[in-house]
Coordinates of C-alpha atoms and ligand atoms in Angstrom, one line a residue:
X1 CA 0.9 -3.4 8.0
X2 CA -0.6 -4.4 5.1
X3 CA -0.1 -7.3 2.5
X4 CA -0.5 -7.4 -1.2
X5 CA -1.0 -10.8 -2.0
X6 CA -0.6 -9.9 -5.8
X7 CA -2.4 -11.9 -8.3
X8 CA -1.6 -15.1 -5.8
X9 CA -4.0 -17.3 -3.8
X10 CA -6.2 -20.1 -4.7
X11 CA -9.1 -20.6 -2.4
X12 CA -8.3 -23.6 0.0
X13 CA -4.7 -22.0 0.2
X14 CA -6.6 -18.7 1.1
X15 CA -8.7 -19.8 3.9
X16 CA -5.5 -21.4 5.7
X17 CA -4.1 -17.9 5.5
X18 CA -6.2 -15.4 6.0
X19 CA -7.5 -17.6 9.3
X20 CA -3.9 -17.7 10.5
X21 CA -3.3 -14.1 9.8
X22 CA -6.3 -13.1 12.2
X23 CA -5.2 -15.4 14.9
X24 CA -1.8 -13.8 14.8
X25 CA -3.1 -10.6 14.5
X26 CA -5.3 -10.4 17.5
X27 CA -2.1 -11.1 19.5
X28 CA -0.7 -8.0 18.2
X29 CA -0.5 -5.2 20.6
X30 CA -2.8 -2.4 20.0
X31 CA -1.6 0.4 17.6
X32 CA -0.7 -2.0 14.7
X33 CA -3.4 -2.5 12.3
X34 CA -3.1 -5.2 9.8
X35 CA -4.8 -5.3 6.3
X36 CA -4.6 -8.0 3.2
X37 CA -5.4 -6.6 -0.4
X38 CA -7.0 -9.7 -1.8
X39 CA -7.1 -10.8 -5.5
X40 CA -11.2 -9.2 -6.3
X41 CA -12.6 -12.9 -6.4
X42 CA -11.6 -13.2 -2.9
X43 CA -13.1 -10.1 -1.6
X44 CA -16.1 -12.2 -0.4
X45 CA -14.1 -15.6 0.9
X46 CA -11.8 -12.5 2.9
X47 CA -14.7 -10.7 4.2
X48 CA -16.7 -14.1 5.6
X49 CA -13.3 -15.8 7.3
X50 CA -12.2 -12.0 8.5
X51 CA -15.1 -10.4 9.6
X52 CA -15.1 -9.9 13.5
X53 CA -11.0 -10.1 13.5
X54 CA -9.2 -7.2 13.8
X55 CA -8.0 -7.7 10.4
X56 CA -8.9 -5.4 7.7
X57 CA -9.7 -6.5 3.8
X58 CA -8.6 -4.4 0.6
X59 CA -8.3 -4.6 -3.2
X60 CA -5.8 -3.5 -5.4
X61 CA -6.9 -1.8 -7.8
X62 CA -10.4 -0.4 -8.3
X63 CA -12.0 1.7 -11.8
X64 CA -11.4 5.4 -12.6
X65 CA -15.0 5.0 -13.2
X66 CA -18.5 4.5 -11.6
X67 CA -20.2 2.0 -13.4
X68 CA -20.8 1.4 -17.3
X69 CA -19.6 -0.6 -20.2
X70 CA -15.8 -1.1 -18.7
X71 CA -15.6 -5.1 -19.3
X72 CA -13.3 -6.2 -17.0
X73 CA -13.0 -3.2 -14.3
X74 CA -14.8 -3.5 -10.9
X75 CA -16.1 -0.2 -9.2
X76 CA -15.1 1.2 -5.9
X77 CA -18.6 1.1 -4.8
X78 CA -18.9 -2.7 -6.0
X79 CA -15.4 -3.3 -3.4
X80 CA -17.4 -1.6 -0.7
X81 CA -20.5 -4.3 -1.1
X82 CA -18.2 -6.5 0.4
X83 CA -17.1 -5.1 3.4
X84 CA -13.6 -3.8 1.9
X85 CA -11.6 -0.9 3.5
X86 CA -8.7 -0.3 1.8
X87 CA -7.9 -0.1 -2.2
X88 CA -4.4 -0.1 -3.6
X89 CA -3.9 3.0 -6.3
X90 CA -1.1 3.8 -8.4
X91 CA 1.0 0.1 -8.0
X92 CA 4.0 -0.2 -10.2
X93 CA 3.3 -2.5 -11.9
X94 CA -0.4 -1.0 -12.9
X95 CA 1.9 1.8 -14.2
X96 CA 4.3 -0.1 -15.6
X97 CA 1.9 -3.0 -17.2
X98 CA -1.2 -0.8 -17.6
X99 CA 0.3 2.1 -18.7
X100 CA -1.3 4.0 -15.7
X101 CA -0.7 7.8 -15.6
X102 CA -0.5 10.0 -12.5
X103 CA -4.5 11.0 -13.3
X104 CA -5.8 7.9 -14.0
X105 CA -4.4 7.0 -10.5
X106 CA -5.7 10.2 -8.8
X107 CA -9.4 9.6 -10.6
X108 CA -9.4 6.1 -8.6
X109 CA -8.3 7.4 -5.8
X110 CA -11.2 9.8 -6.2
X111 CA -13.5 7.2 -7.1
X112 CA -12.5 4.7 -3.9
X113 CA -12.9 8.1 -1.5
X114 CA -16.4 8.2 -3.1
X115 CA -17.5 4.6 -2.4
X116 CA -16.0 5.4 1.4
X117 CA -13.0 3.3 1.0
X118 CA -9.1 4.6 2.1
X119 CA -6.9 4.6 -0.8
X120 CA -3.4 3.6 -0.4
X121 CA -1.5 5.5 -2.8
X122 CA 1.7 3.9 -4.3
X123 CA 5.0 5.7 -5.6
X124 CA 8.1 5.3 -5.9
X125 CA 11.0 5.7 -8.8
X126 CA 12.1 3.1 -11.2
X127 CA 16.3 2.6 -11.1
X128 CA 17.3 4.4 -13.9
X129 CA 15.1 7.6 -12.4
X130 CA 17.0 7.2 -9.2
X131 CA 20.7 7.0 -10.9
X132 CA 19.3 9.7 -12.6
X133 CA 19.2 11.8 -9.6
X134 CA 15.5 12.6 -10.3
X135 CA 13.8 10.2 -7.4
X136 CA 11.6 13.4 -5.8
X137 CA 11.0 15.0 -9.1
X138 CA 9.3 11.5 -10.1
X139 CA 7.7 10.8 -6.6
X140 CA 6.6 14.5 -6.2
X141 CA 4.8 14.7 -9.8
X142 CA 2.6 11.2 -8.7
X143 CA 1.9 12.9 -5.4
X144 CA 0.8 15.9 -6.5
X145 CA -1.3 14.3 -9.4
X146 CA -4.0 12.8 -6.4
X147 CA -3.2 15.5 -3.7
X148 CA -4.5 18.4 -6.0
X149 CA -7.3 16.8 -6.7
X150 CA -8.4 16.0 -3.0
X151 CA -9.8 18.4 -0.4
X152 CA -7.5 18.5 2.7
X153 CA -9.9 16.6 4.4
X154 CA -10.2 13.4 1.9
X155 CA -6.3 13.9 1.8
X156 CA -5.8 13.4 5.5
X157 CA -7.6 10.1 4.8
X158 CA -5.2 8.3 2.9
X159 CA -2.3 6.1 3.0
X160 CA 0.9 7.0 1.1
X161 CA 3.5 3.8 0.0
X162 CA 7.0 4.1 -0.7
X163 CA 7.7 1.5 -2.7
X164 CA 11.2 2.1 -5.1
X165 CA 10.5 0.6 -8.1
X166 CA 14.0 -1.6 -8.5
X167 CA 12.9 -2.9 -4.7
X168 CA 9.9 -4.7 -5.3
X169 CA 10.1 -8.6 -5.5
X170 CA 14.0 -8.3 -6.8
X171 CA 15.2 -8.7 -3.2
X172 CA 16.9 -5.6 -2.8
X173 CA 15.9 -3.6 0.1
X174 CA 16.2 0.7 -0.4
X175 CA 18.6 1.4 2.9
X176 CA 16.9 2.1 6.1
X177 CA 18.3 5.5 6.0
X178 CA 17.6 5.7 1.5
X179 CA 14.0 4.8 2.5
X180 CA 13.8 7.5 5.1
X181 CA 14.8 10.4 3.0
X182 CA 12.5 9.7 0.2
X183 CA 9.6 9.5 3.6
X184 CA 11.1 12.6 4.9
X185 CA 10.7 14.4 1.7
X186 CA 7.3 13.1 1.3
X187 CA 5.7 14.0 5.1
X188 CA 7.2 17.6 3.6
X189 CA 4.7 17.7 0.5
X190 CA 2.1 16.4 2.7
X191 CA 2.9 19.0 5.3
X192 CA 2.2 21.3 2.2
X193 CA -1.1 20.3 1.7
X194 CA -1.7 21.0 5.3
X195 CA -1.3 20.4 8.8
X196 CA -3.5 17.1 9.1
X197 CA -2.0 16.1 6.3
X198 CA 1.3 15.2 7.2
X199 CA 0.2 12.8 9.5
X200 CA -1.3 10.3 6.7
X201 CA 0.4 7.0 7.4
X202 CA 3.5 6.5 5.2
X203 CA 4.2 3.0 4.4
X204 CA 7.7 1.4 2.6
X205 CA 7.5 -1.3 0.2
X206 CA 10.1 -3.8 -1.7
X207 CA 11.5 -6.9 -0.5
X208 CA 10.4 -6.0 3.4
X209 CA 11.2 -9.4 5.1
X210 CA 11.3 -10.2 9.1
X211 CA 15.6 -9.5 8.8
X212 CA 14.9 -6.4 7.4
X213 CA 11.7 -5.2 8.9
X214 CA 12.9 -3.6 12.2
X215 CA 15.7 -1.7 11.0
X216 CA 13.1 0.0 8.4
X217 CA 10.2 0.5 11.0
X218 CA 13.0 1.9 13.1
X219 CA 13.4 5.0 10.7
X220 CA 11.7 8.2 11.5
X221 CA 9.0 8.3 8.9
X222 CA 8.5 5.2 8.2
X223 CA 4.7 3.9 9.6
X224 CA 4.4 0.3 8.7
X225 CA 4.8 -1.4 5.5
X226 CA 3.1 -2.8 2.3
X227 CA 4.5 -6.3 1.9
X228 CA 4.4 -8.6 -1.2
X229 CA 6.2 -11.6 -1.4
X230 CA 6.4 -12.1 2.0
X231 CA 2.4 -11.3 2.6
X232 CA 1.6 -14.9 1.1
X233 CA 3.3 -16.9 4.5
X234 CA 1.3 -16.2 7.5
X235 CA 4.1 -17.0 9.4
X236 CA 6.5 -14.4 7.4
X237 CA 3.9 -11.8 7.2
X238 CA 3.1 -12.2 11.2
X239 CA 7.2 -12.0 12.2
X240 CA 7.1 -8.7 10.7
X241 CA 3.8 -7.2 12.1
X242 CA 5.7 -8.0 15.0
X243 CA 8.5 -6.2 14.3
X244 CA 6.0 -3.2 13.7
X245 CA 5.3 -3.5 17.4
X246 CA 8.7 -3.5 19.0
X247 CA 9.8 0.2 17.6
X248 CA 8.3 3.2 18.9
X249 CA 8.8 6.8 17.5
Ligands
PGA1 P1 7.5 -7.3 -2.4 O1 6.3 -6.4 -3.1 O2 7.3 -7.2 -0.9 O3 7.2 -8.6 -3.0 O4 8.7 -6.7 -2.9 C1 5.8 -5.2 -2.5 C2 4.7 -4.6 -3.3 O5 4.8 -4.6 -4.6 O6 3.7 -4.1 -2.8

């Protein structure tokens, strides 16, 4: 389960968080694994108050590039001097806002494989894609981009989100069962890649709350969750880890 805090969080409001995340996560039964992506300033604030917990730290974006005159980017390998595990590729709204295409998304995945980080991959179809009837063309070109450029090893290494486009932060929830097929179709091109593939963790995000959390972890394919909104209320983000734990398949 892992939160994307979003350009949200202030320092004092942080440390009340991320210490009452850990406390709550500790009490979680074995097999779910919690992780916050942190706004980059708070990398080091997230790594001193979370080392030791069982709680994982991650960024949300990182540079298609190494290191070099790139004002404003931060490097994979400058994430990892702070303890971080997981990085955030390919968000919406970094292809919406930031006119990201499906290779600058599979160079930074690249580049946080690198600096020994696990890349959580984003994709997912805007509304007028779905009504359009072409939701796996548009989710299979952005997989394909990053799984083509990865060895089956690196691939078995990351994490996939679903996150539809028209879900995220609007309040509507893709349908258990909508959700599912777009997983379903997604373990398939992961299967394709190869065998260890298609066991990459697949997450769902958009408007996952703790009503609509079990129901979704419920569904087949569906492996945890990559939660916004409610990410920023330890008490919000905790109901739903626990959620996580009450459905087995
Ligand atoms: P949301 O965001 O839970 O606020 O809809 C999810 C995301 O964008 O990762």
């Amino acid at each position: 389960m892992v939160g994307n805090w979003k350009m949200h969080g202030r320092i004092g409001d942080n440390a009340t968080l991320l210490t009452e995340v850990a406390a709550g996560a500790s009490a979680l039964q074995k097999g779910v694994s919690v992780g916050v992506c942190v706004p980059c300033p708070y990398l080091a604030q997230s790594q001193a108050l979370l080392s030791g917990s069982v709680v994982r730290w991650g960024i949300q974006d990182v540079s298609a590039h190494t290191g070099g005159a790139f004002t404003g980017e931060v490097a994979a390998q400058m994430a990892a001097d702070f303890g971080v595990t997981y990085a955030i590729v390919g968000h919406s709204e970094r292809r919406a806002y930031h006119l990201e295409s499906p290779e600058l998304v599979a160079s930074k995945a690249q580049r946080a494989i690198e600096a020994g980080l696990t890349p959580i991959l984003c994709v997912g179809e805007t509304l007028e894609e779905r009504e359009a009837g072409t939701t796996e063309q548009v989710i299979g070109t952005q997989l394909e981009a990053v799984l083509s450029t990865l060895t089956e090893e690196q691939a078995a290494g990351i994490v996939v989100a679903y996150e539809p486009v028209w879900a995220i932060g609007t309040g509507k929830t893709a349908r258990p069962g909508q959700a599912q097929d777009v997983h379903a179709f997604l373990r398939r091109k992961l299967l394709e890649k190869g065998a260890t593939v298609a066991n990459v963790p697949l997450l769902y995000g958009g408007s996952v709350k703790p009503e609509n959390a079990e129901e979704l972890f419920g569904q087949k394919d569906i492996d945890g969750g990559l939660i916004g909104g409610a990410s920023l209320q330890s008490k919000e983000f905790l109901a739903i880890c626990r959620a996580a734990q009450t459905v087995t398949h």
